[in-house]
Tab-separated table of C-alpha atoms in Angstrom:
chain	number	residue	atom	x	y	z
A	1	UNK	CA	-0.006	0.073	0.037
A	2	UNK	CA	1.302	3.413	-0.977
A	3	UNK	CA	1.641	6.082	1.641
A	4	UNK	CA	0.198	9.566	0.889
A	5	UNK	CA	3.734	10.852	0.275
A	6	UNK	CA	4.505	8.175	-2.194
A	7	UNK	CA	1.246	8.744	-4.041
A	8	UNK	CA	1.775	12.513	-4.163
A	9	UNK	CA	5.327	11.942	-5.435
A	10	UNK	CA	4.147	9.711	-8.240
A	11	UNK	CA	1.453	12.149	-9.268
A	12	UNK	CA	3.959	15.014	-9.191
A	13	UNK	CA	6.517	13.096	-11.324
A	14	UNK	CA	3.808	12.244	-13.961
A	15	UNK	CA	2.410	15.780	-13.916
A	16	UNK	CA	5.960	17.080	-14.567
A	17	UNK	CA	6.348	14.565	-17.355
A	18	UNK	CA	3.074	15.754	-18.933
A	19	UNK	CA	4.270	19.429	-18.592
A	20	UNK	CA	7.648	18.542	-20.206
A	21	UNK	CA	5.863	16.878	-23.109
A	22	UNK	CA	3.590	19.868	-23.533
A	23	UNK	CA	6.715	22.082	-23.780
A	24	UNK	CA	8.407	19.672	-26.235
A	25	UNK	CA	5.284	19.688	-28.329
A	26	UNK	CA	5.287	23.439	-28.313
A	27	UNK	CA	8.716	23.481	-29.777
A	28	UNK	CA	7.923	21.138	-32.728
A	29	UNK	CA	6.908	22.703	-36.059
A	30	UNK	CA	3.260	22.354	-37.014
A	31	UNK	CA	2.339	19.001	-38.515
A	32	UNK	CA	0.463	20.710	-41.331
A	33	UNK	CA	1.402	24.346	-41.556
A	34	UNK	CA	-1.681	25.125	-43.601
A	35	UNK	CA	-4.000	23.705	-41.069
A	36	UNK	CA	-3.777	25.472	-37.633
A	37	UNK	CA	-4.397	23.827	-34.303
A	38	UNK	CA	-3.289	20.279	-35.199
A	39	UNK	CA	-0.955	18.707	-32.555
A	40	UNK	CA	0.120	15.089	-31.680
A	41	UNK	CA	-1.081	15.288	-28.103
A	42	UNK	CA	2.166	14.150	-26.589
A	43	UNK	CA	1.125	15.015	-22.949
A	44	UNK	CA	-1.950	12.730	-23.377
A	45	UNK	CA	0.363	9.766	-23.447
A	46	UNK	CA	0.820	10.387	-19.746
A	47	UNK	CA	-2.944	10.930	-19.175
A	48	UNK	CA	-3.948	7.648	-20.894
A	49	UNK	CA	-1.179	5.932	-18.925
A	50	UNK	CA	-2.576	7.348	-15.673
A	51	UNK	CA	-6.068	6.326	-16.580
A	52	UNK	CA	-4.982	2.679	-17.055
A	53	UNK	CA	-2.206	2.364	-14.536
A	54	UNK	CA	-3.657	4.393	-11.667
A	55	UNK	CA	-7.278	5.685	-11.510
A	56	UNK	CA	-9.698	8.150	-13.008
A	57	UNK	CA	-9.249	10.525	-10.139
A	58	UNK	CA	-5.408	10.522	-10.517
A	59	UNK	CA	-5.589	10.936	-14.349
A	60	UNK	CA	-7.859	13.993	-13.797
A	61	UNK	CA	-5.561	15.408	-11.202
A	62	UNK	CA	-2.446	15.084	-13.406
A	63	UNK	CA	-4.318	16.440	-16.361
A	64	UNK	CA	-5.579	19.582	-14.665
A	65	UNK	CA	-2.250	20.255	-12.917
A	66	UNK	CA	-0.656	20.174	-16.393
A	67	UNK	CA	-3.304	22.339	-17.937
A	68	UNK	CA	-2.958	25.069	-15.296
A	69	UNK	CA	0.826	24.967	-15.238
A	70	UNK	CA	1.202	25.098	-19.012
A	71	UNK	CA	-1.343	27.885	-19.339
A	72	UNK	CA	0.576	29.982	-16.846
A	73	UNK	CA	4.021	29.138	-18.193
A	74	UNK	CA	3.413	29.160	-21.953
A	75	UNK	CA	-0.039	30.523	-22.550
A	76	UNK	CA	-2.795	32.774	-21.273
A	77	UNK	CA	-6.319	32.673	-20.038
A	78	UNK	CA	-7.688	31.845	-23.497
A	79	UNK	CA	-5.142	28.947	-23.664
A	80	UNK	CA	-6.483	27.745	-20.375
A	81	UNK	CA	-10.124	28.066	-21.461
A	82	UNK	CA	-9.638	26.090	-24.665
A	83	UNK	CA	-7.434	23.495	-23.110
A	84	UNK	CA	-9.830	23.035	-20.074
A	85	UNK	CA	-12.885	22.560	-22.353
A	86	UNK	CA	-11.038	20.029	-24.505
A	87	UNK	CA	-9.507	18.074	-21.585
A	88	UNK	CA	-12.748	17.995	-19.584
A	89	UNK	CA	-14.857	16.612	-22.385
A	90	UNK	CA	-12.031	14.293	-23.416
A	91	UNK	CA	-11.538	12.908	-19.937
A	92	UNK	CA	-15.242	12.498	-19.472
A	93	UNK	CA	-15.668	10.466	-22.635
A	94	UNK	CA	-12.483	8.395	-21.943
A	95	UNK	CA	-13.534	7.557	-18.373
A	96	UNK	CA	-17.073	6.514	-19.537
A	97	UNK	CA	-15.702	4.384	-22.377
A	98	UNK	CA	-13.060	2.741	-20.243
A	99	UNK	CA	-15.624	1.895	-17.658
A	100	UNK	CA	-17.713	-0.070	-20.157
A	101	UNK	CA	-14.724	-2.384	-20.870
A	102	UNK	CA	-15.894	-2.489	-24.529
A	103	UNK	CA	-13.121	-0.386	-26.015
A	104	UNK	CA	-9.413	-0.980	-26.320
A	105	UNK	CA	-6.941	1.472	-24.875
A	106	UNK	CA	-6.445	2.804	-28.506
A	107	UNK	CA	-10.190	3.119	-28.987
A	108	UNK	CA	-10.521	5.112	-25.766
A	109	UNK	CA	-7.557	7.261	-26.775
A	110	UNK	CA	-9.137	7.989	-30.209
A	111	UNK	CA	-12.432	9.114	-28.605
A	112	UNK	CA	-10.404	11.323	-26.180
A	113	UNK	CA	-8.557	12.989	-29.180
A	114	UNK	CA	-11.808	13.593	-31.059
A	115	UNK	CA	-13.827	14.837	-28.077
A	116	UNK	CA	-10.892	17.086	-27.092
A	117	UNK	CA	-11.358	18.831	-30.433
A	118	UNK	CA	-15.056	18.941	-30.056
A	119	UNK	CA	-14.755	20.629	-26.658
A	120	UNK	CA	-12.360	23.225	-28.176
A	121	UNK	CA	-14.689	23.912	-31.121
A	122	UNK	CA	-17.595	24.457	-28.666
A	123	UNK	CA	-15.498	27.075	-26.855
A	124	UNK	CA	-14.537	28.661	-30.182
A	125	UNK	CA	-18.147	28.878	-31.213
A	126	UNK	CA	-19.031	30.549	-27.901
A	127	UNK	CA	-16.075	32.862	-27.863
A	128	UNK	CA	-16.156	33.892	-31.534
A	129	UNK	CA	-19.966	33.955	-31.710
A	130	UNK	CA	-20.027	32.052	-34.968
A	131	UNK	CA	-21.308	28.548	-35.745
A	132	UNK	CA	-19.285	28.399	-39.000
A	133	UNK	CA	-16.137	27.517	-37.057
A	134	UNK	CA	-17.889	24.109	-36.631
A	135	UNK	CA	-17.097	23.397	-40.332
A	136	UNK	CA	-13.552	22.910	-39.128
A	137	UNK	CA	-14.581	19.905	-36.972
A	138	UNK	CA	-14.166	17.225	-39.702
A	139	UNK	CA	-10.587	18.151	-40.181
A	140	UNK	CA	-10.021	18.178	-36.495
A	141	UNK	CA	-11.776	14.870	-36.073
A	142	UNK	CA	-9.380	13.276	-38.483
A	143	UNK	CA	-6.383	14.688	-36.734
A	144	UNK	CA	-7.946	13.620	-33.396
A	145	UNK	CA	-8.232	10.107	-34.636
A	146	UNK	CA	-4.647	9.906	-35.849
A	147	UNK	CA	-3.383	11.553	-32.655
A	148	UNK	CA	-5.508	9.248	-30.622
A	149	UNK	CA	-4.055	6.188	-32.375
A	150	UNK	CA	-0.529	7.479	-31.667
A	151	UNK	CA	-1.233	8.359	-28.030
A	152	UNK	CA	-3.081	4.995	-27.479
A	153	UNK	CA	-0.257	2.965	-28.923
A	154	UNK	CA	2.331	4.903	-27.025
A	155	UNK	CA	0.331	4.483	-23.753
A	156	UNK	CA	0.198	0.658	-24.421
A	157	UNK	CA	4.007	0.638	-24.832
A	158	UNK	CA	4.475	2.746	-21.650
A	159	UNK	CA	2.320	0.406	-19.717
A	160	UNK	CA	4.103	-2.637	-21.071
A	161	UNK	CA	7.593	-1.285	-20.149
A	162	UNK	CA	6.527	-0.158	-16.699
A	163	UNK	CA	4.787	-3.440	-15.668
A	164	UNK	CA	7.610	-4.434	-13.345
A	165	UNK	CA	7.582	-1.184	-11.426
A	166	UNK	CA	5.349	-0.778	-8.414
A	167	UNK	CA	3.649	2.619	-8.507
C-alpha cells in the first residue's frame, strides 16, 4: 500500500512529465502548416497511462495540474479556457468508455482525441460567436483520430515497459 507521500510523489512526477511533453510539443513545427491547431497530443500519453495504470481521479488530477501549469508558463487565459474545455470533455468520454470495458486503450484514446477537439470547437463557437467554425470539425476529427491512435499505442508501450515497477 502506498503512503500519501509516495502517491503525491508519483502524481508530481507524472504531472511534470506531462508538462515537459507539452513544452516539447510546443517546440515542434506544426504537422500541417496550412491547417492550424493540429498537434500530436504528446502529454496525453501520460494521461492515458494514468487512466490505465492508476485511476480516473489520478488521471484527472495530473491532467488539470498540467493544464494550469502550461497555461501559466506558456499561454494565457484563453489557452486555459480552450485546453480546459477540450480536456474536460475528453476525460469524461475516456472515463465513460473505459468503464464499459468495450473499447481498447487505442479506442478510448481515439475518442479522447476527437472529443478534445469537439470541446475546443464548442468554446470557439461561444467565444467567436459564430457557428461556422464548426465546419472545421471534420478536419480536427481526422487529426484527433490519428493523434488518438498514436497516443493510445504509446500508452500501451508505456504500460508494457513499466509493468515491473510498483507505483
